[in-house]
XYZ file of N, CA and C in Angstrom:
852
model
N 0.843 -1.186 0.000
C 0.000 0.000 0.000
C 0.882 1.242 0.000
N 0.538 2.188 -0.865
C 1.235 3.471 -0.895
C 0.219 4.579 -0.672
N 0.721 5.773 -0.343
C -0.174 6.870 0.009
C 0.119 8.110 -0.825
N -0.916 8.901 -1.024
C -0.782 10.238 -1.586
C -0.904 11.203 -0.411
N 0.150 11.949 -0.149
C 0.163 12.878 0.979
C -0.472 14.198 0.546
N -1.555 14.555 1.206
C -2.310 15.751 0.871
C -1.784 16.929 1.688
N -1.416 18.009 1.029
C -0.714 19.115 1.687
C -1.584 20.330 1.967
N -2.787 20.375 1.440
C -3.645 21.538 1.667
C -5.080 21.206 1.313
N -5.959 22.187 1.467
C -7.378 21.938 1.219
C -8.080 23.239 0.862
N -8.860 23.200 -0.207
C -9.719 24.334 -0.539
C -10.819 24.499 0.493
N -11.194 23.370 1.105
C -12.350 23.363 1.989
C -11.946 23.441 3.459
N -12.902 23.726 4.287
C -12.667 24.084 5.672
C -12.550 22.885 6.617
N -12.823 21.678 6.145
C -12.910 20.533 7.058
C -11.590 20.284 7.786
N -10.487 20.573 7.144
C -9.196 20.408 7.816
C -8.474 21.754 7.950
N -9.233 22.825 7.997
C -8.631 24.159 8.087
C -8.403 24.759 6.722
N -7.469 24.148 5.976
C -7.288 24.523 4.592
C -6.778 25.934 4.359
N -6.972 26.402 3.127
C -6.465 27.710 2.723
C -6.993 28.826 3.622
N -8.245 28.697 4.074
C -8.847 29.751 4.892
C -8.071 29.968 6.182
N -7.510 28.900 6.735
C -6.733 29.038 7.969
C -5.474 29.869 7.729
N -4.801 29.618 6.607
C -3.608 30.409 6.290
C -3.957 31.889 6.151
N -5.069 32.168 5.492
C -5.499 33.556 5.333
C -5.770 34.187 6.701
N -6.436 33.438 7.583
C -6.732 33.944 8.925
C -5.452 34.215 9.711
N -4.499 33.294 9.621
C -3.263 33.423 10.403
C -2.461 34.660 10.012
N -2.452 34.995 8.729
C -1.603 36.123 8.306
C -2.340 37.458 8.294
N -3.675 37.439 8.285
C -4.425 38.700 8.261
C -5.057 39.021 9.602
N -5.223 38.019 10.457
C -5.918 38.229 11.717
C -7.425 38.234 11.578
N -7.925 38.036 10.365
C -9.369 38.012 10.129
C -9.931 36.623 10.417
N -11.173 36.585 10.825
C -11.839 35.319 11.099
C -12.493 34.804 9.828
N -12.241 33.544 9.503
C -12.852 32.953 8.312
C -14.367 32.875 8.486
N -15.117 33.007 7.390
C -16.577 32.887 7.490
C -16.964 31.532 8.073
N -17.976 31.492 8.927
C -18.370 30.215 9.542
C -18.908 29.242 8.504
N -18.557 27.973 8.672
C -19.068 26.910 7.802
C -19.558 25.776 8.682
N -20.563 25.082 8.191
C -21.157 24.002 8.969
C -21.708 22.963 8.008
N -21.991 21.780 8.527
C -22.706 20.788 7.725
C -24.077 21.358 7.385
N -24.478 21.223 6.129
C -25.747 21.790 5.699
C -25.681 23.279 5.421
N -24.476 23.802 5.157
C -24.308 25.230 4.913
C -25.098 25.681 3.687
N -25.524 26.931 3.713
C -26.251 27.502 2.586
C -25.280 27.826 1.449
N -25.841 28.100 0.276
C -25.000 28.467 -0.864
C -24.237 29.754 -0.575
N -24.887 30.706 0.108
C -24.205 31.952 0.449
C -22.998 31.692 1.345
N -23.112 30.739 2.277
C -21.993 30.408 3.156
C -20.848 29.767 2.374
N -21.193 28.905 1.420
C -20.154 28.307 0.572
C -19.437 29.381 -0.237
N -20.197 30.318 -0.798
C -19.598 31.380 -1.601
C -18.672 32.249 -0.749
N -19.120 32.574 0.462
C -18.307 33.416 1.342
C -17.021 32.705 1.730
N -17.117 31.390 1.982
C -15.910 30.642 2.338
C -14.912 30.644 1.191
N -15.383 30.373 -0.021
C -14.477 30.312 -1.164
C -13.828 31.665 -1.444
N -14.613 32.731 -1.346
C -14.062 34.065 -1.583
C -12.955 34.388 -0.580
N -13.098 33.903 0.643
C -12.070 34.114 1.670
C -10.861 33.227 1.402
N -11.101 31.956 1.075
C -10.015 30.982 0.919
C -9.105 31.302 -0.254
N -9.648 31.799 -1.372
C -8.811 32.016 -2.559
C -7.852 33.190 -2.379
N -7.997 33.954 -1.326
C -7.018 35.011 -1.049
C -5.650 34.415 -0.737
N -5.628 33.128 -0.365
C -4.374 32.416 -0.091
C -3.385 32.561 -1.235
N -3.872 32.452 -2.485
C -2.977 32.450 -3.646
C -2.187 33.742 -3.783
N -2.776 34.861 -3.381
C -2.141 36.153 -3.608
C -1.529 36.755 -2.349
N -1.477 35.992 -1.259
C -0.860 36.465 -0.022
C 0.496 35.778 0.162
N 1.601 36.472 -0.083
C 2.922 35.839 0.038
C 3.174 35.230 1.420
N 2.685 35.895 2.471
C 2.908 35.377 3.825
C 2.160 34.059 4.046
N 0.972 33.946 3.471
C 0.200 32.714 3.603
C 0.891 31.574 2.852
N 1.340 31.841 1.651
C 2.032 30.808 0.884
C 3.330 30.404 1.578
N 4.017 31.355 2.193
C 5.265 31.045 2.889
C 5.023 30.079 4.048
N 3.917 30.264 4.775
C 3.576 29.332 5.854
C 3.321 27.932 5.301
N 2.617 27.869 4.180
C 2.338 26.584 3.522
C 3.639 25.895 3.116
N 4.574 26.644 2.542
C 5.832 26.044 2.093
C 6.678 25.589 3.287
N 6.604 26.330 4.380
C 7.327 25.911 5.576
C 6.767 24.580 6.095
N 5.470 24.458 6.020
C 4.814 23.201 6.411
C 5.242 22.047 5.504
N 5.260 22.287 4.195
C 5.671 21.256 3.236
C 7.091 20.786 3.535
N 7.998 21.716 3.741
C 9.399 21.353 4.013
C 9.526 20.599 5.337
N 8.723 20.986 6.307
C 8.763 20.313 7.606
C 8.314 18.859 7.496
N 7.225 18.627 6.765
C 6.728 17.261 6.588
C 7.739 16.422 5.804
N 8.261 16.968 4.710
C 9.192 16.217 3.868
C 10.477 15.865 4.604
N 10.898 16.717 5.528
C 12.160 16.473 6.239
C 11.977 15.629 7.489
N 10.748 15.320 7.838
C 10.501 14.553 9.058
C 11.012 13.120 8.921
N 11.586 12.591 9.992
C 12.060 11.210 10.016
C 11.012 10.346 10.709
N 10.587 9.299 10.040
C 9.633 8.351 10.615
C 10.275 7.681 11.826
N 9.664 7.826 12.989
C 10.270 7.311 14.219
C 10.239 5.786 14.301
N 9.416 5.149 13.487
C 9.341 3.685 13.491
C 10.334 3.054 12.533
N 10.583 3.718 11.405
C 11.444 3.128 10.377
C 12.793 3.822 10.248
N 12.905 5.047 10.760
C 14.135 5.813 10.603
C 14.308 6.410 9.226
N 13.266 6.343 8.385
C 13.338 6.849 7.015
C 12.745 8.251 6.955
N 13.453 9.147 6.325
C 12.922 10.492 6.106
C 11.780 10.425 5.098
N 10.724 11.190 5.350
C 9.560 11.132 4.459
C 9.937 11.431 3.012
N 10.878 12.331 2.813
C 11.283 12.675 1.451
C 11.871 11.495 0.702
N 12.312 10.477 1.436
C 12.924 9.299 0.815
C 12.084 8.039 0.985
N 10.888 8.173 1.520
C 10.088 7.002 1.889
C 9.326 6.456 0.684
N 9.586 5.192 0.292
C 8.878 4.628 -0.866
C 7.403 4.350 -0.605
N 6.975 4.455 0.658
C 5.552 4.313 0.949
C 4.745 5.455 0.350
N 5.398 6.588 0.144
C 4.712 7.746 -0.424
C 4.713 7.635 -1.941
N 3.523 7.588 -2.502
C 3.343 7.503 -3.954
C 3.517 8.877 -4.603
N 2.917 9.891 -3.975
C 2.992 11.245 -4.523
C 2.629 12.240 -3.434
N 3.022 13.472 -3.645
C 2.616 14.595 -2.804
C 1.598 15.406 -3.591
N 0.464 15.719 -2.970
C -0.596 16.451 -3.650
C -0.702 17.858 -3.071
N -0.705 18.849 -3.942
C -0.631 20.236 -3.492
C -1.821 20.639 -2.631
N -3.015 20.181 -2.982
C -4.196 20.515 -2.183
C -5.386 19.707 -2.667
N -6.391 19.623 -1.829
C -7.634 18.971 -2.203
C -8.563 19.976 -2.871
N -8.853 19.736 -4.146
C -9.809 20.504 -4.927
C -9.561 22.017 -4.918
N -8.324 22.444 -5.184
C -8.090 23.893 -5.263
C -8.834 24.492 -6.453
N -9.438 25.626 -6.218
C -10.172 26.343 -7.260
C -9.638 27.771 -7.367
N -9.500 28.295 -8.575
C -9.044 29.683 -8.695
C -10.156 30.708 -8.560
N -11.342 30.402 -9.088
C -12.428 31.368 -9.161
C -11.923 32.663 -9.793
N -11.894 33.766 -9.067
C -11.479 35.051 -9.642
C -9.979 35.260 -9.605
N -9.215 34.277 -9.085
C -7.773 34.449 -8.907
C -6.969 33.526 -9.831
N -7.337 33.487 -11.095
C -6.731 32.518 -12.012
C -5.227 32.722 -12.129
N -4.790 33.940 -12.339
C -3.354 34.193 -12.527
C -2.568 33.828 -11.266
N -3.047 34.238 -10.097
C -2.367 33.927 -8.839
C -2.401 32.427 -8.558
N -3.500 31.787 -8.917
C -3.655 30.336 -8.729
C -2.620 29.562 -9.552
N -2.459 29.923 -10.818
C -1.491 29.217 -11.668
C -0.064 29.484 -11.197
N 0.197 30.696 -10.738
C 1.528 31.017 -10.212
C 1.816 30.185 -8.960
N 0.786 29.985 -8.130
C 0.951 29.150 -6.930
C 1.242 27.700 -7.309
N 0.568 27.169 -8.308
C 0.830 25.792 -8.740
C 2.295 25.631 -9.128
N 2.789 26.542 -9.950
C 4.192 26.485 -10.381
C 5.131 26.561 -9.173
N 4.867 27.498 -8.283
C 5.708 27.732 -7.120
C 5.662 26.545 -6.163
N 4.455 26.054 -5.879
C 4.289 24.950 -4.931
C 4.905 23.664 -5.465
N 4.711 23.383 -6.742
C 5.290 22.177 -7.329
C 6.808 22.212 -7.238
N 7.398 23.382 -7.449
C 8.858 23.516 -7.360
C 9.339 23.274 -5.934
N 8.605 23.770 -4.940
C 8.988 23.561 -3.539
C 8.906 22.078 -3.183
N 7.848 21.412 -3.620
C 7.705 19.983 -3.320
C 8.814 19.182 -3.990
N 9.120 19.488 -5.238
C 10.182 18.743 -5.947
C 11.533 18.935 -5.267
N 11.804 20.140 -4.795
C 13.068 20.390 -4.108
C 13.107 19.693 -2.754
N 11.934 19.565 -2.106
C 11.871 18.971 -0.771
C 11.825 17.455 -0.818
N 11.214 16.889 -1.864
C 11.069 15.433 -1.986
C 11.305 15.027 -3.437
N 12.556 15.061 -3.878
C 12.851 14.881 -5.310
C 12.611 13.473 -5.840
N 12.369 12.497 -4.969
C 12.199 11.113 -5.423
C 10.733 10.741 -5.650
N 9.828 11.663 -5.402
C 8.402 11.362 -5.505
C 7.735 12.174 -6.611
N 6.550 11.713 -7.010
C 5.744 12.463 -7.963
C 5.001 13.596 -7.267
N 4.576 14.559 -8.072
C 3.800 15.701 -7.584
C 2.459 15.695 -8.310
N 1.380 15.820 -7.545
C 0.031 15.894 -8.102
C -0.607 17.202 -7.668
N -1.647 17.616 -8.379
C -2.314 18.877 -8.069
C -3.474 18.677 -7.095
N -4.371 17.715 -7.395
C -5.538 17.492 -6.547
C -6.799 18.154 -7.034
N -6.781 18.672 -8.263
C -7.947 19.362 -8.807
C -9.087 18.391 -9.074
N -10.312 18.875 -8.887
C -11.490 18.086 -9.248
C -11.779 18.176 -10.739
N -11.100 19.096 -11.425
C -11.390 19.342 -12.825
C -12.372 20.485 -12.979
N -12.969 20.643 -14.146
C -13.817 21.800 -14.417
C -15.167 21.772 -13.720
N -15.602 20.618 -13.196
C -16.933 20.432 -12.613
C -17.990 20.784 -13.657
N -19.268 20.725 -13.351
C -20.280 21.166 -14.330
C -20.360 22.681 -14.483
N -19.547 23.426 -13.701
C -19.605 24.885 -13.720
C -18.230 25.466 -14.045
N -17.696 25.156 -15.218
C -16.333 25.584 -15.546
C -16.160 27.094 -15.561
N -17.189 27.817 -15.954
C -17.085 29.263 -15.987
C -17.015 29.876 -14.603
N -17.428 29.111 -13.604
C -17.379 29.602 -12.225
C -16.080 29.179 -11.537
N -15.760 27.878 -11.558
C -14.564 27.418 -10.839
C -13.288 27.827 -11.566
N -13.340 27.893 -12.904
C -12.267 28.412 -13.760
C -10.963 27.600 -13.663
N -11.095 26.309 -13.400
C -9.936 25.438 -13.524
C -9.756 25.061 -15.001
N -8.559 24.570 -15.325
C -8.278 24.082 -16.674
C -7.367 22.875 -16.542
N -7.869 21.704 -16.916
C -7.026 20.511 -16.827
C -5.759 20.676 -17.646
N -5.879 21.302 -18.799
C -4.724 21.460 -19.683
C -3.684 22.399 -19.081
N -4.114 23.556 -18.643
C -3.172 24.550 -18.125
C -2.682 24.206 -16.718
N -3.577 23.692 -15.882
C -3.236 23.476 -14.467
C -2.292 22.306 -14.248
N -2.242 21.365 -15.183
C -1.453 20.151 -14.966
C -0.139 20.112 -15.745
N 0.284 21.235 -16.266
C 1.507 21.240 -17.075
C 2.759 20.949 -16.264
N 2.797 21.339 -14.984
C 4.026 21.193 -14.200
C 3.958 20.068 -13.179
N 2.851 19.296 -13.170
C 2.759 18.153 -12.259
C 2.903 16.863 -13.062
N 2.950 15.733 -12.352
C 3.327 14.486 -13.012
C 2.173 13.685 -13.588
N 0.979 13.897 -13.084
C -0.174 13.213 -13.670
C -1.420 14.062 -13.478
N -2.410 13.795 -14.293
C -3.683 14.509 -14.252
C -4.628 13.742 -13.336
N -5.415 14.446 -12.556
C -6.405 13.788 -11.700
C -7.717 14.550 -11.763
N -8.812 13.809 -11.621
C -10.146 14.418 -11.578
C -10.946 13.760 -10.463
N -12.015 14.432 -10.052
C -12.992 13.896 -9.111
C -14.337 13.830 -9.817
N -15.166 12.857 -9.434
C -16.461 12.663 -10.084
C -17.524 12.473 -9.001
N -18.396 13.480 -8.834
C -19.415 13.455 -7.780
C -20.796 13.734 -8.378
N -21.455 12.699 -8.929
C -22.724 12.912 -9.637
C -23.819 13.563 -8.794
N -23.924 13.183 -7.516
C -24.990 13.755 -6.702
C -24.715 15.222 -6.383
N -23.477 15.513 -5.955
C -23.117 16.907 -5.652
C -23.257 17.799 -6.878
N -23.045 17.231 -8.055
C -23.067 18.003 -9.286
C -24.435 17.982 -9.973
N -25.439 17.501 -9.244
C -26.837 17.543 -9.704
C -27.095 16.651 -10.918
N -26.280 15.606 -11.064
C -26.510 14.623 -12.117
C -27.327 13.440 -11.599
N -27.517 13.373 -10.306
C -28.107 12.175 -9.699
C -28.864 12.569 -8.444
N -30.034 11.954 -8.274
C -30.801 12.118 -7.045
C -31.121 10.721 -6.528
N -30.619 10.346 -5.353
C -30.823 8.977 -4.866
C -32.261 8.669 -4.492
N -33.110 9.681 -4.383
C -34.481 9.423 -3.928
C -35.337 8.809 -5.034
N -35.475 9.445 -6.215
C -36.260 8.807 -7.271
C -35.406 8.022 -8.256
N -34.130 7.779 -7.920
C -33.196 7.215 -8.893
C -33.632 5.834 -9.371
N -33.334 5.561 -10.645
C -33.582 4.250 -11.217
C -32.758 3.204 -10.481
N -33.356 2.088 -10.125
C -32.630 1.014 -9.465
C -31.571 0.434 -10.399
N -30.468 -0.014 -9.829
C -29.393 -0.583 -10.636
C -29.874 -1.787 -11.427
N -30.743 -2.604 -10.825
C -31.223 -3.799 -11.531
C -32.009 -3.406 -12.768
N -32.768 -2.318 -12.689
C -33.532 -1.839 -13.832
C -32.600 -1.321 -14.913
N -31.569 -0.574 -14.491
C -30.637 -0.030 -15.461
C -29.815 -1.125 -16.113
N -29.357 -2.093 -15.307
C -28.494 -3.134 -15.848
C -29.246 -4.069 -16.788
N -30.578 -4.102 -16.696
C -31.337 -4.924 -17.633
C -31.324 -4.319 -19.031
N -31.014 -3.026 -19.129
C -30.983 -2.346 -20.420
C -29.580 -2.176 -20.974
N -28.586 -2.117 -20.081
C -27.229 -1.800 -20.511
C -26.244 -2.696 -19.785
N -25.318 -3.266 -20.526
C -24.246 -4.018 -19.888
C -23.196 -3.059 -19.380
N -22.311 -3.540 -18.496
C -21.251 -2.688 -17.971
C -20.352 -2.180 -19.084
N -20.202 -2.959 -20.120
C -19.306 -2.545 -21.188
C -20.019 -1.884 -22.350
N -21.345 -1.812 -22.293
C -22.101 -1.310 -23.421
C -22.287 0.188 -23.411
N -23.049 0.670 -24.387
C -23.306 2.096 -24.464
C -24.248 2.541 -23.366
N -24.192 3.829 -23.060
C -25.022 4.347 -21.982
C -26.412 4.734 -22.470
N -26.534 4.979 -23.759
C -27.846 5.305 -24.280
C -28.354 6.649 -23.792
N -29.564 6.980 -24.177
C -30.151 8.252 -23.778
C -30.755 8.120 -22.386
N -30.569 9.141 -21.584
C -31.185 9.161 -20.264
C -31.432 10.602 -19.886
N -32.440 10.831 -19.092
C -32.782 12.179 -18.675
C -33.106 12.169 -17.197
N -33.163 13.359 -16.616
C -33.413 13.428 -15.190
C -32.191 13.007 -14.408
N -32.357 12.917 -13.095
C -31.227 12.622 -12.223
C -31.235 11.150 -11.821
N -31.279 10.279 -12.823
C -31.291 8.835 -12.603
C -29.869 8.298 -12.581
N -29.747 7.025 -12.254
C -28.442 6.366 -12.306
C -27.895 6.391 -13.726
N -28.777 6.167 -14.708
C -28.339 6.221 -16.100
C -27.776 7.578 -16.474
N -28.421 8.634 -16.019
C -27.916 9.975 -16.304
C -26.584 10.210 -15.612
N -26.459 9.738 -14.377
C -25.199 9.907 -13.645
C -24.057 9.239 -14.390
N -24.297 8.049 -14.921
C -23.254 7.324 -15.638
C -22.944 7.981 -16.979
N -23.971 8.441 -17.664
C -23.759 9.109 -18.950
C -22.917 10.371 -18.777
N -23.277 11.195 -17.789
C -22.545 12.426 -17.558
C -21.132 12.149 -17.052
N -20.992 11.140 -16.203
C -19.670 10.782 -15.683
C -18.770 10.291 -16.805
N -19.331 9.503 -17.727
C -18.540 9.006 -18.854
C -18.022 10.158 -19.702
N -18.885 11.129 -19.985
C -18.473 12.296 -20.766
C -17.364 13.055 -20.059
N -17.513 13.219 -18.745
C -16.536 13.967 -17.948
C -15.189 13.248 -17.927
N -15.217 11.941 -17.682
C -13.982 11.149 -17.615
C -13.300 11.107 -18.981
N -14.079 10.904 -20.032
C -13.495 10.776 -21.363
C -12.849 12.082 -21.837
N -13.440 13.214 -21.489
C -12.841 14.490 -21.853
C -11.528 14.703 -21.100
N -11.503 14.298 -19.831
C -10.261 14.392 -19.057
C -9.190 13.485 -19.640
N -9.590 12.296 -20.091
C -8.640 11.369 -20.706
C -8.062 11.970 -21.988
N -8.901 12.652 -22.757
C -8.420 13.285 -23.990
C -7.365 14.350 -23.676
N -7.614 15.147 -22.650
C -6.671 16.201 -22.281
C -5.381 15.598 -21.736
N -5.506 14.539 -20.933
C -4.311 13.872 -20.413
C -3.462 13.311 -21.548
N -4.108 12.781 -22.577
C -3.374 12.286 -23.738
C -2.636 13.439 -24.423
N -3.277 14.598 -24.513
C -2.634 15.765 -25.099
C -1.389 16.163 -24.312
N -1.481 16.059 -22.978
C -0.351 16.384 -22.114
C 0.674 15.256 -22.034
N 0.309 14.079 -22.578
C 1.157 12.888 -22.525
C 1.454 12.503 -21.072
N 0.374 12.535 -20.272
C 0.493 12.180 -18.860
C -0.621 11.208 -18.483
N -0.391 10.369 -17.459
C -1.448 9.470 -16.992
C -2.588 10.259 -16.348
N -3.740 9.624 -16.296
C -4.915 10.188 -15.625
C -5.318 9.282 -14.471
N -5.643 9.875 -13.340
C -6.158 9.136 -12.191
C -7.551 9.675 -11.853
N -8.527 8.778 -11.782
C -9.857 9.152 -11.273
C -9.728 9.115 -9.756
N -9.487 10.264 -9.187
C -8.960 10.329 -7.823
C -10.041 10.240 -6.749
N -11.223 10.708 -7.039
C -12.342 10.598 -6.108
C -13.597 10.301 -6.909
N -14.460 9.447 -6.361
C -15.803 9.297 -6.902
C -16.664 8.653 -5.832
N -17.940 8.885 -5.920
C -18.818 8.308 -4.910
C -20.276 8.474 -5.292
N -21.121 7.746 -4.568
C -22.559 7.797 -4.802
C -23.258 7.401 -3.502
N -24.409 8.006 -3.248
C -25.140 7.735 -2.012
C -25.850 6.385 -2.071
N -26.230 5.896 -0.899
C -27.080 4.710 -0.830
C -28.470 5.023 -1.399
N -29.255 3.976 -1.642
C -30.606 4.136 -2.168
C -31.404 5.104 -1.286
N -32.069 6.048 -1.927
C -32.907 6.978 -1.197
C -32.152 8.022 -0.415
N -30.812 7.968 -0.459
C -30.026 8.896 0.330
C -30.116 8.633 1.820
N -30.623 7.457 2.192
C -30.815 7.119 3.606
C -29.549 6.473 4.152
N -29.076 6.959 5.282
C -27.814 6.463 5.842
C -28.069 5.652 7.118
N -28.888 4.626 6.996
C -29.161 3.769 8.141
C -28.777 2.336 7.805
N -28.413 1.522 8.808
C -28.029 0.123 8.553
C -29.113 -0.612 7.779
N -28.677 -1.391 6.800
C -29.602 -2.171 5.992
C -30.071 -1.481 4.734
N -29.767 -0.186 4.572
C -30.169 0.526 3.358
C -29.397 -0.019 2.160
N -30.097 -0.232 1.057
C -29.485 -0.836 -0.123
C -28.371 0.029 -0.704
N -27.316 -0.621 -1.181
C -26.231 0.043 -1.902
C -26.193 -0.432 -3.353
N -27.316 -0.935 -3.857
C -27.336 -1.553 -5.189
C -26.869 -0.582 -6.272
N -27.436 0.634 -6.287
C -27.055 1.596 -7.321
C -25.603 2.015 -7.165
N -25.184 2.243 -5.921
C -23.796 2.645 -5.699
C -22.840 1.538 -6.122
N -23.147 0.292 -5.774
C -22.277 -0.820 -6.158
C -22.162 -0.918 -7.670
N -23.294 -0.746 -8.348
C -23.295 -0.807 -9.807
C -22.449 0.326 -10.389
N -22.610 1.529 -9.836
C -21.849 2.685 -10.309
C -20.355 2.477 -10.093
N -19.986 1.941 -8.934
C -18.568 1.691 -8.645
C -17.986 0.667 -9.616
N -18.724 -0.401 -9.872
C -18.232 -1.405 -10.831
C -18.048 -0.782 -12.211
N -19.016 0.061 -12.591
C -18.924 0.695 -13.898
C -17.716 1.623 -13.977
N -17.492 2.457 -12.949
C -16.338 3.357 -12.960
C -15.042 2.566 -13.079
N -14.927 1.475 -12.311
C -13.710 0.656 -12.358
C -13.487 0.090 -13.753
N -14.545 -0.426 -14.362
C -14.395 -1.016 -15.695
C -14.117 0.060 -16.747
N -14.807 1.184 -16.646
C -14.586 2.261 -17.612
C -13.154 2.773 -17.513
N -12.654 2.886 -16.282
C -11.272 3.325 -16.095
C -10.289 2.323 -16.686
N -10.557 1.046 -16.460
C -9.656 0.011 -16.972
C -9.633 -0.026 -18.494
N -10.735 0.387 -19.112
C -10.851 0.321 -20.573
C -10.480 1.623 -21.277
N -10.087 2.658 -20.521
C -9.894 3.977 -21.101
C -8.467 4.469 -20.889
N -7.618 4.384 -21.928
C -6.301 5.005 -21.803
C -6.470 6.526 -21.826
N -5.635 7.285 -21.140
C -4.467 6.883 -20.360
C -4.746 6.772 -18.855
N -5.969 6.343 -18.481
C -6.271 6.197 -17.053
C -5.375 5.123 -16.461
N -4.649 5.490 -15.412
C -3.652 4.592 -14.820
C -4.036 4.142 -13.421
N -5.143 4.645 -12.896
C -5.541 4.231 -11.558
C -6.745 5.006 -11.081
N -7.287 4.566 -9.954
C -8.395 5.278 -9.333
C -8.317 5.100 -7.826
N -8.912 6.049 -7.130
C -8.940 6.034 -5.665
C -10.384 6.167 -5.194
N -10.650 5.709 -3.977
C -11.941 5.959 -3.346
C -11.808 7.112 -2.358
N -12.900 7.847 -2.181
C -12.965 8.858 -1.125
C -14.227 8.577 -0.324
N -14.132 8.283 0.927
C -12.884 7.997 1.639
C -12.989 6.581 2.197
N -11.849 5.930 2.406
C -11.830 4.581 2.957
C -11.204 4.633 4.339
N -11.976 4.261 5.343
C -11.481 4.291 6.721
C -11.743 2.965 7.419
N -11.864 1.899 6.647
C -12.112 0.593 7.248
C -13.587 0.238 7.224
N -13.906 -0.913 7.790
C -15.290 -1.378 7.839
C -16.108 -0.500 8.775
N -17.361 -0.270 8.457
C -18.214 0.525 9.321
C -19.671 0.368 8.954
N -20.530 0.818 9.820
C -21.958 0.763 9.590
C -22.449 2.074 9.004
N -23.534 2.005 8.249
C -24.143 3.224 7.736
C -24.521 4.121 8.902
N -24.379 5.423 8.682
C -24.710 6.366 9.733
C -23.521 6.784 10.564
N -22.423 6.030 10.473
C -21.208 6.415 11.182
C -20.372 7.336 10.304
N -19.681 8.288 10.931
C -18.777 9.156 10.199
C -17.453 8.445 9.999
N -17.189 7.998 8.769
C -15.978 7.233 8.473
C -14.957 8.044 7.699
N -15.363 9.153 7.151
C -14.413 9.931 6.374
C -14.860 11.371 6.274
N -13.904 12.266 6.181
C -14.178 13.679 5.967
C -14.702 13.838 4.539
N -15.636 14.713 4.255
C -16.219 15.705 5.153
C -17.555 15.250 5.729
N -18.017 15.872 6.808
C -19.237 15.410 7.464
C -20.517 15.701 6.703
N -20.460 16.596 5.703
C -21.700 16.943 5.014
C -22.074 15.940 3.941
N -21.181 14.994 3.620
C -21.459 14.068 2.538
C -21.944 12.729 3.073
N -22.877 12.068 2.375
C -23.373 10.764 2.829
C -22.244 9.753 2.957
N -22.223 9.035 4.036
C -21.161 8.072 4.275
C -21.442 6.781 3.522
């Protein structure tokens, strides 16, 4: 087993960029909570993206990166910068530029250089979710953002992106009676499982095309789907989610240059309703 070491976060669950902004400005980050309103999400992002253009905030981040890379594992005696258990260092979880595109790209270049100097034996990843269904808002670019890192990565969240609703969703057994895992997705409308798969396929395939242009591997780094009905209680069916996971795995295996995929998040065996992975606002 190898790990991708995550070095920052666009979101507030682990402090993230907003904490750096708070530390260097003395300002309090906008409050965020599970079930936050759209206005609260917007306020958080507007505060967090100031990280890119604050030299003092970036300096704190780089000091943290160097500290982690230089740390010696007390169990093995191996410095993290030389540890083969580490697959790659990731600059941040789902960084978005929004209105700070120029500063964001400058940070990617700067941060990647710091990581390479601190841990020259490992790969560097960005951690971007990709353009999402709102490219004009998030303003990421798989082509431009991944030029200085070692592989392209995307996240795929059909429910969060309004491609899927677990409440009226088509059952996996109904969908699989019409389409094989390897077959075409066909026409689908509404927020059904079929629509989620159709939209996900388009999203993944476009990312694969861009990765081929960059001549770099692609990793489907995060994906997930809620249980039937969105209910998080023991015994709730996972039929649609299981079907979606099998499909993503097979689609990834059949689509060059996809070189791997990850789950978000895996924290061991657990019962529905338990918090097994960050963030708390997402169905477990």
